[in-house]
Amino acid sequence: MLKLIKNGELYQPEYFGKKDILIANDKIAYIEDEITISGKLEVEVIDATDKIIVPGFIDSHVHIAGGGGEGGFKTRTPEIQLSHIVIGGITTVVGCLGTDGTTRSMLNLLAKAKGLEEEGITTYIYTGSYHLPVKTITGKVEDDLIIVDKVIGVGEVALSDHRSSQPTLEEFIKLVASTRLGGILSGKAGILNIHLGDGDRTIEFLEKIASETEIPIGQFLPTHINRNSYLFKKGIEYALKGGYVDFTTSTTEKFLQEGEVKCSKGLKEMLARGVKIENIAFSSDGQGSLPIFNERGEFKGLGIGKVTSLYKAVREAILEEGIPLEDAIKVITSNPAKILKLKYKGFVKENFDADLVLLDKDTLEIDTVIALGKIMVEKKVVKVKGTFE
């Protein structure tokens, strides 16, 4: 089936001008100033007049099989639904476990990832959870990376957090070395996705490994870097040395009032401090549990992190902080694609996967979402839902 997108303004994510895009099955076949199809070929034409076309969004940290559980069994959050993903413009997700690596298993995570891919989006996973030793699918980190197609790294491993397994530096170095070796042998990123807590040690382990071993600083993707102002400042220093940093977009007003750095403002500050845009990514921490407080600051209950917060934060960076669209959109498209070595993702180019988002030019709201050549959202309405929705 051919789809022809006409008259849209294309950001690849760099601005590329007004273009027509021809999609053949799940790939981008041609990008030209004007494409005309004649003859008996069946073509679905999508009018993108007054629309901006950007790559499909990549969310590199989602608890797709559910998360939470830190307040007992009743606080375990549910699995994510397909419609919740695609309505946020997300066409690729990386699933992970979190605090709970017992009632949530790697096989459960892998099965959920495969299910979401059958429903129409691209999925990958990290092996492991907060704790060391890492619980894997095959019994060995390297084997997971080499044998299991969906495994692209390890995570989210907790550091500087009271809920972590408090690994020694030597234990952590051995895990990093195994992850790197598995990545090299499999041709994958072999990235270590690091959960950073509130502790004073912040990114101390990562800095020591980068300076005292042969392992490069790009082997890590530390997330929650905007958790508090102290960690955020450390993150700026780390990124200026060449490290990657990841902002978490799911939040609450209470967290922001207590010192969490708003993603849009944090992005602007990092860029002003000289951090390269290519070293910054956003992820949602979707389906993680979030505490809810009343107007008096009293605990009221639990909410759930939303993957829709991902693009919301990018849109705020553009509209409220004045960051150019072609820069801001990189933190959820080309940057995670490069960091995680996701081939054919993160860009709108010929022969790449047909993952596209059409934005209203005036408001920058999501209008249409195409994943692997299939229209998932059209004119702000979800067209493809999950099996049990």
Coordinates of N, CA and C in Angstrom, one line a residue, residues 5-184:
I5 N 2.1 11.8 1.3 CA 1.9 12.9 2.1 C 2.2 14.2 1.3
K6 N 1.3 15.1 1.1 CA 1.5 16.2 0.2 C 1.5 17.5 1.0
N7 N 2.5 18.4 0.6 CA 2.4 19.8 1.0 C 2.8 20.1 2.5
G8 N 3.5 19.2 3.1 CA 3.9 19.4 4.5 C 5.2 20.1 4.6
E9 N 5.5 20.8 5.7 CA 6.8 21.4 6.0 C 7.6 20.4 6.8
L10 N 8.7 19.9 6.3 CA 9.4 18.8 6.8 C 10.6 19.2 7.7
Y11 N 10.6 18.6 8.9 CA 11.8 18.7 9.8 C 12.3 17.3 10.0
Q12 N 13.6 17.1 9.6 CA 14.1 15.7 9.5 C 14.8 15.1 10.7
P13 N 15.2 15.8 11.8 CA 14.6 16.9 12.4 C 15.1 18.3 11.9
E14 N 16.2 18.4 11.2 CA 16.6 19.8 10.7 C 15.5 20.2 9.7
Y15 N 15.3 21.5 9.5 CA 14.3 22.0 8.6 C 14.7 21.6 7.2
F16 N 13.8 21.1 6.4 CA 14.1 20.6 5.0 C 13.2 21.2 4.0
G17 N 12.3 22.1 4.4 CA 11.4 22.7 3.5 C 10.1 22.0 3.2
K18 N 9.3 22.6 2.3 CA 8.0 21.9 1.9 C 8.3 20.8 1.0
K19 N 7.8 19.6 1.4 CA 8.1 18.4 0.7 C 6.9 17.4 0.6
D20 N 7.0 16.6 -0.4 CA 6.0 15.4 -0.5 C 6.8 14.2 -0.1
I21 N 6.1 13.3 0.6 CA 6.7 12.1 1.1 C 5.9 10.9 0.6
L22 N 6.6 9.9 0.0 CA 5.9 8.7 -0.5 C 6.3 7.6 0.5
I23 N 5.3 6.9 1.0 CA 5.5 5.8 1.9 C 5.1 4.5 1.2
A24 N 6.0 3.5 1.2 CA 5.7 2.2 0.6 C 5.8 1.2 1.7
N25 N 4.7 0.6 2.0 CA 4.5 -0.3 3.2 C 5.0 0.4 4.5
D26 N 6.1 -0.1 5.1 CA 6.6 0.5 6.3 C 7.8 1.4 6.2
K27 N 8.2 1.7 5.0 CA 9.4 2.5 4.7 C 9.1 3.8 4.0
I28 N 9.9 4.8 4.2 CA 9.9 6.0 3.4 C 10.6 5.8 2.1
A29 N 9.9 5.9 1.0 CA 10.4 5.5 -0.3 C 11.1 6.7 -1.0
Y30 N 10.4 7.9 -1.0 CA 10.9 9.1 -1.7 C 10.5 10.3 -0.9
I31 N 11.4 11.3 -0.9 CA 11.1 12.6 -0.4 C 11.5 13.6 -1.5
E32 N 10.5 14.3 -2.1 CA 10.8 15.2 -3.2 C 10.0 16.5 -3.0
D33 N 10.3 17.5 -3.8 CA 9.6 18.8 -3.7 C 8.1 18.5 -4.1
E34 N 8.0 17.7 -5.1 CA 6.6 17.3 -5.6 C 6.6 15.9 -6.1
I35 N 5.7 15.1 -5.7 CA 5.6 13.7 -6.2 C 4.2 13.5 -6.8
T36 N 4.1 13.0 -8.0 CA 2.9 12.8 -8.7 C 2.8 11.3 -9.1
I37 N 1.8 10.6 -8.7 CA 1.6 9.2 -9.0 C 0.5 9.1 -10.1
S38 N 0.9 8.5 -11.2 CA -0.1 8.3 -12.3 C -0.2 6.8 -12.5
G39 N -1.2 6.4 -13.3 CA -1.5 5.0 -13.6 C -2.5 4.4 -12.7
K40 N -2.4 3.1 -12.5 CA -3.5 2.4 -11.8 C -3.1 2.0 -10.4
L41 N -1.9 2.6 -9.9 CA -1.5 2.3 -8.5 C -2.5 2.9 -7.5
E42 N -2.8 2.1 -6.5 CA -3.7 2.6 -5.4 C -2.8 3.4 -4.4
V43 N -3.2 4.6 -4.3 CA -2.4 5.5 -3.4 C -3.4 6.3 -2.5
E44 N -3.0 6.2 -1.2 CA -3.8 7.0 -0.2 C -3.1 8.4 0.0
V45 N -3.8 9.4 -0.3 CA -3.2 10.8 -0.3 C -3.5 11.4 1.1
I46 N -2.5 11.9 1.8 CA -2.7 12.6 3.0 C -2.3 14.1 2.8
D47 N -3.3 15.0 3.0 CA -3.0 16.4 2.8 C -2.4 17.0 4.0
A48 N -1.2 17.4 3.9 CA -0.4 18.0 5.1 C -0.3 19.5 4.9
T49 N -1.2 20.1 4.2 CA -1.2 21.6 4.1 C -1.4 22.2 5.5
D50 N -0.6 23.2 5.9 CA -0.6 23.8 7.2 C -0.2 22.8 8.3
K51 N 0.6 21.8 7.9 CA 1.1 20.9 8.9 C 2.6 20.8 8.9
I52 N 3.2 20.5 10.0 CA 4.6 20.3 10.1 C 4.9 18.8 10.3
I53 N 5.8 18.2 9.6 CA 6.1 16.8 9.6 C 7.4 16.6 10.4
V54 N 7.4 15.8 11.4 CA 8.6 15.5 12.2 C 8.7 13.9 12.3
P55 N 9.9 13.4 12.7 CA 10.0 12.0 13.0 C 9.1 11.5 14.1
G56 N 8.7 10.3 14.0 CA 8.0 9.7 15.2 C 8.8 9.8 16.4
F57 N 8.1 9.9 17.6 CA 8.8 10.1 18.8 C 9.3 8.8 19.4
I58 N 10.5 8.9 20.1 CA 11.1 7.7 20.7 C 11.0 7.9 22.2
D59 N 10.4 7.1 23.0 CA 10.4 7.2 24.4 C 11.3 6.1 25.0
S60 N 12.4 6.4 25.5 CA 13.4 5.4 25.9 C 13.3 4.9 27.3
H61 N 12.2 5.2 28.0 CA 12.1 4.7 29.4 C 10.6 4.6 29.8
V62 N 10.0 3.5 29.5 CA 8.6 3.3 29.8 C 8.4 1.9 30.5
H63 N 7.6 2.0 31.6 CA 7.3 0.7 32.3 C 6.1 0.1 31.6
I64 N 6.3 -0.5 30.5 CA 5.3 -1.0 29.6 C 4.5 -2.1 30.3
A65 N 5.1 -2.9 31.1 CA 4.4 -4.0 31.8 C 3.9 -3.6 33.2
G66 N 4.0 -2.3 33.5 CA 3.5 -1.7 34.8 C 4.7 -1.5 35.7
G67 N 4.5 -0.6 36.6 CA 5.6 -0.3 37.6 C 5.1 -0.1 39.0
G68 N 5.7 0.7 39.8 CA 5.2 1.0 41.1 C 5.3 -0.2 42.0
G69 N 4.4 -0.3 43.0 CA 4.4 -1.4 43.9 C 5.1 -1.1 45.2
E70 N 5.5 0.1 45.4 CA 6.3 0.5 46.6 C 5.4 0.8 47.8
G71 N 4.1 0.7 47.6 CA 3.1 0.9 48.7 C 2.3 -0.4 48.9
G72 N 2.9 -1.5 48.5 CA 2.2 -2.8 48.6 C 1.6 -3.2 47.2
F73 N 1.1 -4.4 47.2 CA 0.6 -5.0 45.9 C -0.5 -4.2 45.2
K74 N -1.3 -3.5 46.0 CA -2.4 -2.7 45.4 C -1.9 -1.5 44.6
T75 N -0.6 -1.1 44.9 CA 0.0 0.0 44.2 C 0.8 -0.3 42.9
R76 N 0.7 -1.6 42.5 CA 1.3 -1.9 41.3 C 0.6 -1.3 40.1
T77 N 1.2 -0.5 39.3 CA 0.5 0.1 38.2 C 0.2 -0.9 37.0
P78 N -0.8 -0.6 36.3 CA -1.2 -1.5 35.2 C -0.3 -1.4 34.0
E79 N -0.4 -2.4 33.1 CA 0.3 -2.4 31.8 C -0.2 -1.2 31.0
I80 N 0.7 -0.7 30.1 CA 0.3 0.4 29.2 C -0.6 -0.1 28.1
Q81 N -1.5 0.7 27.6 CA -2.3 0.4 26.4 C -1.7 1.1 25.2
L82 N -1.9 0.5 24.0 CA -1.4 1.1 22.8 C -1.9 2.5 22.5
S83 N -3.2 2.8 22.7 CA -3.7 4.1 22.4 C -3.1 5.2 23.3
H84 N -2.7 4.8 24.5 CA -2.0 5.8 25.4 C -0.6 6.2 24.8
I85 N 0.0 5.3 24.1 CA 1.3 5.6 23.5 C 1.1 6.4 22.2
V86 N 0.3 6.0 21.3 CA 0.3 6.6 20.0 C -0.4 8.0 20.0
I87 N -1.3 8.2 21.0 CA -1.9 9.6 21.0 C -0.9 10.6 21.4
G88 N 0.2 10.2 22.0 CA 1.3 11.1 22.3 C 2.4 11.2 21.3
G89 N 2.1 10.6 20.1 CA 3.0 10.7 19.0 C 4.2 9.8 19.0
I90 N 4.1 8.8 20.0 CA 5.2 7.9 20.2 C 5.1 6.7 19.3
T91 N 6.1 6.4 18.5 CA 6.1 5.2 17.6 C 7.1 4.2 18.0
T92 N 8.0 4.5 18.9 CA 9.0 3.6 19.4 C 9.1 3.7 20.9
V93 N 9.1 2.6 21.6 CA 9.3 2.6 23.1 C 10.3 1.6 23.5
V94 N 11.0 2.0 24.6 CA 12.0 1.1 25.2 C 11.4 0.7 26.6
G95 N 11.1 -0.5 26.8 CA 10.5 -1.0 28.1 C 11.5 -1.3 29.1
C96 N 11.1 -1.1 30.4 CA 12.0 -1.5 31.5 C 11.2 -1.9 32.7
L97 N 11.9 -2.6 33.6 CA 11.4 -2.8 34.9 C 11.9 -1.7 35.8
G98 N 11.6 -1.7 37.1 CA 12.0 -0.7 38.0 C 12.4 -1.3 39.3
T99 N 11.8 -0.7 40.4 CA 12.1 -1.2 41.8 C 11.8 -2.7 41.9
D100 N 10.7 -3.1 41.3 CA 10.2 -4.5 41.5 C 10.7 -5.4 40.4
G101 N 11.7 -6.2 40.7 CA 12.2 -7.2 39.7 C 11.8 -8.6 40.1
T102 N 10.8 -8.7 41.0 CA 10.3 -10.0 41.5 C 8.9 -10.3 41.0
T103 N 7.9 -9.5 41.3 CA 6.6 -9.7 40.8 C 6.5 -9.3 39.3
R104 N 7.5 -8.5 38.8 CA 7.6 -8.1 37.4 C 8.8 -8.9 36.9
S105 N 8.6 -9.7 35.9 CA 9.8 -10.5 35.4 C 10.2 -10.0 34.0
M106 N 11.4 -10.4 33.6 CA 11.9 -10.1 32.3 C 11.1 -10.8 31.2
L107 N 10.6 -12.0 31.4 CA 9.8 -12.6 30.4 C 8.4 -11.9 30.2
N108 N 7.9 -11.4 31.3 CA 6.7 -10.6 31.3 C 6.9 -9.3 30.4
L109 N 8.1 -8.7 30.7 CA 8.4 -7.4 29.9 C 8.6 -7.7 28.5
L110 N 9.3 -8.8 28.2 CA 9.6 -9.2 26.8 C 8.2 -9.5 26.1
A111 N 7.4 -10.2 26.7 CA 6.1 -10.6 26.1 C 5.2 -9.3 25.8
K112 N 5.3 -8.4 26.8 CA 4.5 -7.1 26.6 C 5.1 -6.3 25.4
A113 N 6.4 -6.3 25.3 CA 7.0 -5.6 24.1 C 6.6 -6.3 22.8
K114 N 6.6 -7.6 22.8 CA 6.2 -8.3 21.5 C 4.8 -8.0 21.2
G115 N 3.9 -7.9 22.3 CA 2.5 -7.7 22.0 C 2.3 -6.3 21.4
L116 N 3.0 -5.3 22.0 CA 2.8 -3.9 21.5 C 3.3 -3.8 20.0
E117 N 4.4 -4.6 19.7 CA 4.9 -4.6 18.3 C 3.9 -5.2 17.4
E118 N 3.2 -6.3 17.8 CA 2.2 -6.9 17.0 C 1.0 -5.9 16.8
E119 N 0.8 -5.0 17.7 CA -0.3 -4.1 17.6 C 0.1 -2.9 16.7
G120 N 1.4 -2.7 16.4 CA 1.7 -1.7 15.4 C 2.9 -0.8 15.6
I121 N 3.5 -0.8 16.8 CA 4.6 0.1 17.1 C 5.9 -0.7 17.2
T122 N 7.0 0.0 17.3 CA 8.3 -0.6 17.4 C 8.7 -0.6 18.9
T123 N 9.2 -1.7 19.4 CA 9.6 -1.8 20.8 C 10.9 -2.5 21.0
Y124 N 11.6 -2.0 22.1 CA 12.8 -2.6 22.6 C 12.7 -2.7 24.1
I125 N 13.7 -3.4 24.8 CA 13.7 -3.5 26.2 C 15.1 -3.4 26.8
Y126 N 15.2 -3.0 28.0 CA 16.4 -3.2 28.8 C 16.3 -4.5 29.6
T127 N 17.3 -5.2 29.9 CA 17.3 -6.3 30.7 C 17.7 -5.9 32.1
G128 N 17.1 -6.5 33.2 CA 17.4 -6.1 34.5 C 16.4 -5.2 35.2
S129 N 16.8 -4.7 36.3 CA 15.9 -3.8 37.1 C 16.8 -2.8 37.9
Y130 N 16.2 -2.4 39.1 CA 17.0 -1.5 39.9 C 18.3 -2.2 40.5
H131 N 18.2 -3.5 40.6 CA 19.1 -4.2 41.5 C 20.2 -5.0 40.8
L132 N 21.3 -5.2 41.5 CA 22.4 -6.1 41.2 C 22.4 -7.3 42.2
P133 N 22.7 -8.5 41.8 CA 22.9 -8.9 40.4 C 21.7 -8.8 39.5
V134 N 22.0 -8.5 38.3 CA 20.9 -8.3 37.3 C 20.2 -9.6 37.0
K135 N 18.8 -9.5 37.1 CA 18.0 -10.7 36.6 C 17.8 -10.5 35.1
T136 N 18.2 -11.6 34.4 CA 18.1 -11.6 32.9 C 17.2 -12.6 32.4
I137 N 17.1 -12.7 31.1 CA 16.3 -13.7 30.4 C 17.0 -15.0 30.3
T138 N 18.3 -14.9 29.8 CA 19.1 -16.1 29.6 C 19.9 -16.6 30.7
G139 N 20.1 -15.7 31.7 CA 21.0 -15.9 32.8 C 22.3 -15.2 32.8
K140 N 22.5 -14.4 31.7 CA 23.7 -13.7 31.5 C 23.5 -12.4 30.7
V141 N 24.0 -11.3 31.2 CA 23.8 -10.0 30.5 C 24.2 -10.1 29.0
E142 N 25.5 -10.6 28.8 CA 26.0 -10.6 27.4 C 25.1 -11.5 26.5
D143 N 24.6 -12.6 27.0 CA 23.8 -13.5 26.3 C 22.4 -12.8 25.9
D144 N 21.8 -12.1 26.8 CA 20.6 -11.4 26.6 C 20.8 -10.4 25.4
L145 N 21.9 -9.7 25.4 CA 22.1 -8.7 24.4 C 22.4 -9.4 23.0
I146 N 23.1 -10.5 23.0 CA 23.5 -11.1 21.8 C 22.3 -12.0 21.2
I147 N 21.6 -12.6 22.1 CA 20.6 -13.6 21.6 C 19.2 -13.0 21.5
V148 N 18.8 -12.2 22.4 CA 17.4 -11.7 22.4 C 17.4 -10.4 21.6
D149 N 16.6 -10.4 20.5 CA 16.7 -9.3 19.6 C 16.2 -8.0 20.2
K150 N 15.3 -8.0 21.1 CA 14.7 -6.8 21.6 C 15.6 -6.1 22.7
V151 N 16.5 -6.9 23.3 CA 17.3 -6.3 24.4 C 18.4 -5.5 23.8
I152 N 18.4 -4.2 24.2 CA 19.5 -3.3 23.6 C 20.4 -2.7 24.7
G153 N 20.1 -3.1 26.0 CA 21.0 -2.6 27.1 C 20.5 -3.1 28.4
V154 N 21.0 -2.5 29.5 CA 20.7 -3.0 30.8 C 20.1 -1.8 31.6
G155 N 19.0 -2.1 32.4 CA 18.5 -1.0 33.2 C 17.1 -1.3 33.6
E156 N 16.5 -0.3 34.3 CA 17.1 0.8 34.9 C 17.8 0.4 36.2
V157 N 19.1 0.5 36.3 CA 19.9 0.2 37.5 C 19.9 1.4 38.4
A158 N 19.6 1.2 39.6 CA 19.5 2.4 40.5 C 20.8 2.7 41.2
L159 N 21.2 3.9 41.2 CA 22.3 4.5 41.9 C 21.9 5.6 42.8
S160 N 22.6 5.9 43.8 CA 22.4 7.1 44.7 C 20.9 7.1 45.1
D161 N 20.4 6.0 45.5 CA 19.0 5.8 45.9 C 18.9 4.8 47.0
H162 N 18.0 5.1 48.0 CA 17.9 4.2 49.1 C 17.3 2.8 48.7
R163 N 16.6 2.8 47.5 CA 16.0 1.6 47.0 C 17.0 0.7 46.2
S164 N 18.1 1.2 45.9 CA 19.1 0.4 45.1 C 19.7 -0.7 45.9
S165 N 20.4 -1.6 45.3 CA 21.1 -2.7 46.0 C 22.4 -2.3 46.6
Q166 N 22.7 -1.0 46.5 CA 24.0 -0.4 47.0 C 25.2 -1.1 46.5
P167 N 25.4 -1.3 45.2 CA 26.5 -2.0 44.7 C 27.8 -1.2 45.0
T168 N 28.9 -2.0 45.1 CA 30.2 -1.4 45.2 C 30.6 -0.9 43.8
L169 N 31.6 -0.1 43.8 CA 32.1 0.4 42.5 C 32.6 -0.8 41.6
E170 N 33.3 -1.7 42.3 CA 33.8 -2.9 41.5 C 32.7 -3.7 41.0
E171 N 31.7 -3.9 41.7 CA 30.5 -4.7 41.2 C 29.9 -4.0 40.0
F172 N 29.8 -2.7 40.1 CA 29.1 -1.9 39.1 C 30.0 -1.9 37.8
I173 N 31.3 -1.8 38.0 CA 32.2 -1.8 36.8 C 32.1 -3.1 36.1
K174 N 32.0 -4.2 36.8 CA 31.9 -5.5 36.1 C 30.6 -5.6 35.3
L175 N 29.5 -5.0 35.8 CA 28.2 -5.0 35.1 C 28.4 -4.1 33.8
V176 N 29.0 -3.0 34.0 CA 29.2 -2.1 32.8 C 30.0 -2.8 31.7
A177 N 31.1 -3.5 32.2 CA 32.0 -4.2 31.2 C 31.2 -5.3 30.5
S178 N 30.4 -6.0 31.2 CA 29.6 -7.1 30.6 C 28.6 -6.5 29.6
T179 N 28.0 -5.4 29.9 CA 27.0 -4.7 29.1 C 27.7 -4.2 27.8
R180 N 28.8 -3.6 28.0 CA 29.6 -3.1 26.8 C 30.0 -4.2 25.9
L181 N 30.5 -5.3 26.5 CA 30.9 -6.5 25.6 C 29.7 -7.0 24.9
G182 N 28.6 -7.2 25.5 CA 27.4 -7.7 24.9 C 27.0 -6.8 23.7
G183 N 27.1 -5.5 23.9 CA 26.7 -4.5 22.9 C 27.7 -4.6 21.7
I184 N 29.0 -4.8 22.0 CA 29.9 -4.9 20.9 C 29.7 -6.2 20.1

